[in-house]
Amino acid sequence: MIYRMLALNVDRTLLQTNGRLNKSTKEAIQYAQSKGIYVTIVSSKHFLAVKRIAKSLKIDNHLVTHQGAYIASELEKPIFVRRLSDQTVRDLVQLFDSYPCQIRLIHEKHALATNPEKSKPLLAKSIFTPAISFFYSIKYTDTILEDLETQPMDACQLEIAFHSKKDLHECRRMVENSFHEVDCVLSNDHQLHIVPKGISKLRGLMYLCDRLGMTMSEVVMIGSGLDDQPCIECSGLGVAMGDAPQEVKRSADWITRSADENGVAYVVKELFRKQQPIEFLKKLNVIKK
């Protein structure tokens, strides 16, 4: 099989547990691009944070961000964007306000979040503060609903960090039963993403493939989270990181090393060193131009 796209998750895939990019990962991404492989990042993270990582990797392509709700190579020039309605955002915030959790409303330029200090213990704060720095403006407030009264926000997604799994699953059931205009995406055991109906990393990746004239069978997807599992299952080659949850590993065609063990660099170099450059394959009419 010939692969034309490499899609990568961020946390515990591109980034090590210390939040840094390893030199060997950078070299591997550049090696794949030198072969003509279209490299993209598929992430739940904010566009500006993902764009900063992409810049470090010398990736100028479209990025699938906000769980697939915002796809762009440059801010304010999205090729796809989907937003939650203002009323839906208000209703969801009102629901989550009654639980011990931290709420974050995400727009591609900024974010509005409940004060971490108000959410005890510090679990939510640790979930929403990864080792990498954020590269967009975040306003912290004790009263999100009051802020929305004066300044409505057309958010692409909501991120909710819960203190207990019980509260997470209870809220997830209520949202799925009562808010038919949204989808719930479980990112990990304590974090829930609320996105417009039909939005997901997989749908975003499929949209990008269609835009580029590629098929999912030509994609190598490398991921580590529960929300990466559909992409891993539907790609031509699905790769799970060595420390991914067992259900993600079971969906994968290949299990590589962990991010701390340079898993991305290992699988990229092993896979693409045997594949001829894309332009050469086009000259041979092995693949269509």
XYZ file of C-alpha atoms in Angstrom:
289
model
C 0.000 0.000 0.000
C 1.156 3.532 -0.804
C 0.524 6.144 1.867
C 0.189 9.828 0.972
C -0.812 11.403 4.287
C 0.557 11.229 7.817
C -1.865 12.409 10.518
C -0.709 12.837 14.097
C -2.242 13.494 17.489
C -0.483 15.918 19.887
C -0.400 14.823 23.531
C 1.569 11.631 24.187
C 2.104 11.282 20.439
C 4.036 14.240 19.065
C 4.705 15.627 22.533
C 6.494 13.734 25.263
C 5.088 13.636 28.797
C 7.186 16.712 29.603
C 5.361 18.583 26.825
C 8.364 18.831 24.532
C 9.090 17.803 20.971
C 11.992 15.411 20.638
C 14.632 16.183 18.023
C 14.180 12.738 16.440
C 10.447 13.445 16.019
C 11.202 16.668 14.163
C 13.691 14.859 11.927
C 11.192 12.085 11.180
C 8.463 14.550 10.186
C 10.865 16.379 7.873
C 11.926 13.036 6.409
C 8.297 12.144 5.633
C 7.738 15.548 4.036
C 10.878 15.130 1.924
C 9.189 12.052 0.449
C 6.175 14.163 -0.531
C 3.951 12.935 2.295
C 1.235 15.390 3.337
C 1.676 15.775 7.098
C -1.117 17.127 9.270
C -2.037 17.297 12.944
C -5.426 16.057 14.159
C -6.159 17.421 17.611
C -8.744 18.491 20.161
C -6.529 21.431 21.003
C -6.925 25.088 20.139
C -5.891 26.041 16.602
C -3.250 28.537 17.724
C -1.600 26.023 20.047
C -1.543 23.377 17.300
C -0.273 25.918 14.784
C 2.668 26.694 17.070
C 3.552 22.977 17.254
C 3.175 22.675 13.466
C 5.517 25.604 12.979
C 8.144 23.873 15.142
C 7.805 20.832 12.884
C 7.878 22.957 9.684
C 4.364 21.863 8.761
C 2.498 24.470 6.665
C -0.502 22.304 5.772
C -4.108 22.425 6.932
C -4.571 21.330 10.537
C -7.617 19.558 11.969
C -8.241 21.222 15.327
C -10.978 21.712 17.935
C -11.961 18.039 17.534
C -12.521 18.685 13.813
C -14.630 21.849 14.210
C -11.916 24.131 12.808
C -9.696 23.139 9.869
C -7.213 25.693 8.572
C -3.612 26.421 7.745
C -3.936 30.060 8.816
C -6.094 31.811 11.387
C -9.176 33.483 9.867
C -8.816 31.391 6.689
C -10.521 28.121 7.619
C -11.551 25.673 4.944
C -14.084 24.284 7.403
C -15.623 25.682 10.592
C -18.630 24.654 12.672
C -19.871 26.421 15.789
C -22.224 25.849 18.710
C -25.209 28.185 18.938
C -25.186 30.830 21.632
C -28.280 29.384 23.312
C -26.828 25.868 23.338
C -23.651 27.171 24.954
C -25.644 28.972 27.648
C -27.785 25.917 28.399
C -24.758 23.643 28.637
C -22.894 26.029 30.925
C -25.929 26.228 33.179
C -26.000 22.436 33.401
C -22.289 22.031 34.132
C -22.292 24.896 36.634
C -24.035 22.641 39.138
C -21.126 20.157 39.120
C -17.601 20.421 40.558
C -15.780 20.863 37.264
C -13.878 23.384 35.193
C -15.548 24.719 32.051
C -13.737 26.123 29.063
C -15.421 27.698 26.035
C -13.173 27.610 22.985
C -13.124 30.052 20.080
C -10.330 29.908 17.479
C -8.954 33.234 18.740
C -9.531 33.008 22.490
C -11.193 31.117 25.341
C -13.399 31.755 28.362
C -12.960 29.511 31.391
C -14.027 29.140 34.994
C -11.358 30.021 37.522
C -9.168 26.995 38.335
C -8.962 28.204 41.941
C -12.724 27.870 42.207
C -12.524 24.214 41.158
C -11.219 22.097 44.016
C -9.175 19.947 44.170
C -6.564 20.968 41.568
C -7.353 18.087 39.230
C -9.123 20.259 36.669
C -6.314 22.778 36.735
C -3.748 20.077 35.985
C -5.849 18.697 33.122
C -6.218 22.106 31.505
C -2.594 23.138 32.009
C -0.354 20.808 29.945
C 3.402 21.250 29.832
C 3.261 23.282 26.630
C 2.346 26.944 26.911
C -0.923 28.191 25.485
C -0.628 30.636 22.620
C -4.070 32.221 22.774
C -5.878 34.517 25.171
C -7.785 32.889 28.050
C -10.114 34.897 30.248
C -10.835 33.315 33.631
C -14.076 34.171 35.379
C -16.257 33.056 38.281
C -19.429 33.742 36.308
C -19.350 32.501 32.724
C -23.089 33.036 32.226
C -22.818 36.694 33.225
C -19.918 37.170 30.824
C -21.937 35.626 28.022
C -24.785 38.086 28.704
C -22.538 41.016 27.850
C -20.394 39.277 25.226
C -21.882 36.223 23.465
C -19.323 33.716 22.218
C -19.713 31.584 19.092
C -17.608 28.735 20.463
C -16.363 25.817 18.372
C -16.335 23.517 21.394
C -16.678 23.211 25.153
C -14.110 21.398 27.268
C -15.241 20.144 30.668
C -12.800 18.706 33.216
C -14.508 16.751 35.985
C -13.244 15.779 39.416
C -15.046 12.434 39.353
C -15.764 9.863 36.664
C -19.266 9.474 38.096
C -20.085 13.133 37.409
C -18.593 12.906 33.924
C -20.708 9.923 32.907
C -23.831 11.409 34.506
C -23.398 14.662 32.595
C -22.589 12.820 29.409
C -25.882 10.881 29.631
C -27.863 14.073 30.257
C -26.256 15.900 27.354
C -26.761 12.983 24.960
C -30.417 12.645 26.016
C -31.318 16.341 25.974
C -28.994 18.168 23.583
C -29.483 16.556 20.188
C -27.640 19.352 18.409
C -24.281 18.357 19.923
C -21.996 15.345 20.272
C -19.990 14.332 23.351
C -16.401 13.215 22.850
C -14.593 11.462 25.689
C -10.980 12.612 25.615
C -9.829 10.789 28.735
C -11.224 9.552 32.051
C -11.891 13.064 33.332
C -12.334 15.288 30.275
C -15.345 15.702 28.018
C -15.534 17.714 24.797
C -18.851 19.062 23.551
C -18.906 19.787 19.805
C -21.559 20.521 17.157
C -23.463 17.478 15.939
C -21.489 15.398 13.451
C -18.121 16.893 14.388
C -15.203 14.607 15.239
C -11.542 14.123 14.504
C -12.493 11.403 12.018
C -14.982 13.607 10.141
C -12.380 16.372 10.020
C -9.726 14.038 8.668
C -12.152 12.654 6.075
C -13.055 16.191 4.994
C -9.386 17.070 4.540
C -8.749 13.885 2.550
C -11.674 14.652 0.256
C -10.423 18.208 -0.213
C -6.990 16.891 -1.235
C -8.287 14.116 -3.466
C -7.078 11.347 -1.165
C -8.811 8.420 0.473
C -8.630 7.253 4.083
C -6.851 4.128 2.851
C -3.883 6.374 1.967
C -3.638 7.789 5.508
C -1.320 6.752 8.323
C -2.865 7.896 11.606
C -0.769 7.881 14.786
C -2.570 8.556 18.057
C -2.828 7.791 21.726
C -6.207 9.008 23.020
C -9.705 7.585 23.117
C -10.789 10.263 20.633
C -8.103 9.043 18.201
C -9.566 5.539 18.059
C -12.055 6.156 15.191
C -9.279 7.679 13.046
C -6.965 4.770 13.829
C -9.690 2.268 12.909
C -10.598 3.931 9.599
C -7.137 4.803 8.285
C -5.137 2.719 5.858
C -2.645 2.175 8.658
C -3.667 2.926 12.225
C -0.846 3.256 14.743
C -1.267 3.416 18.526
C 1.388 4.737 20.855
C 2.898 2.304 23.322
C 1.189 3.863 26.344
C -2.235 4.281 24.718
C -5.302 2.737 26.417
C -5.869 -0.921 25.628
C -9.024 -0.263 23.592
C -7.048 2.096 21.346
C -4.283 -0.474 20.914
C -6.826 -3.141 19.964
C -8.007 -0.895 17.101
C -4.515 -0.368 15.717
C -2.622 -2.165 12.966
C 0.683 -1.241 14.557
C 1.667 -0.463 18.137
C 4.767 1.671 18.331
C 6.813 2.870 21.285
C 5.647 5.608 23.647
C 6.321 9.287 22.957
C 9.072 9.287 25.582
C 10.667 6.414 23.654
C 10.442 8.299 20.314
C 7.577 6.174 19.019
C 6.620 8.538 16.179
C 10.171 8.741 14.850
C 10.495 4.962 14.950
C 7.324 4.164 13.004
C 7.709 7.009 10.457
C 11.242 6.065 9.500
C 10.463 2.341 9.397
C 7.391 2.897 7.244
C 8.465 5.544 4.755
C 12.051 4.480 4.122
C 10.650 1.659 1.958
C 8.276 3.924 0.020
C 9.421 5.856 -3.049
C 8.855 9.638 -3.099
C 5.331 10.619 -4.157
C 6.508 12.640 -7.172
C 8.510 9.665 -8.453
C 5.479 7.391 -8.080
C 3.423 9.905 -10.054
C 5.985 9.846 -12.883
C 5.674 6.092 -12.998
C 1.856 6.420 -13.041
C 1.723 4.261 -9.913
C -0.556 6.872 -8.380
C -2.772 9.445 -10.068
C -1.623 13.056 -10.123
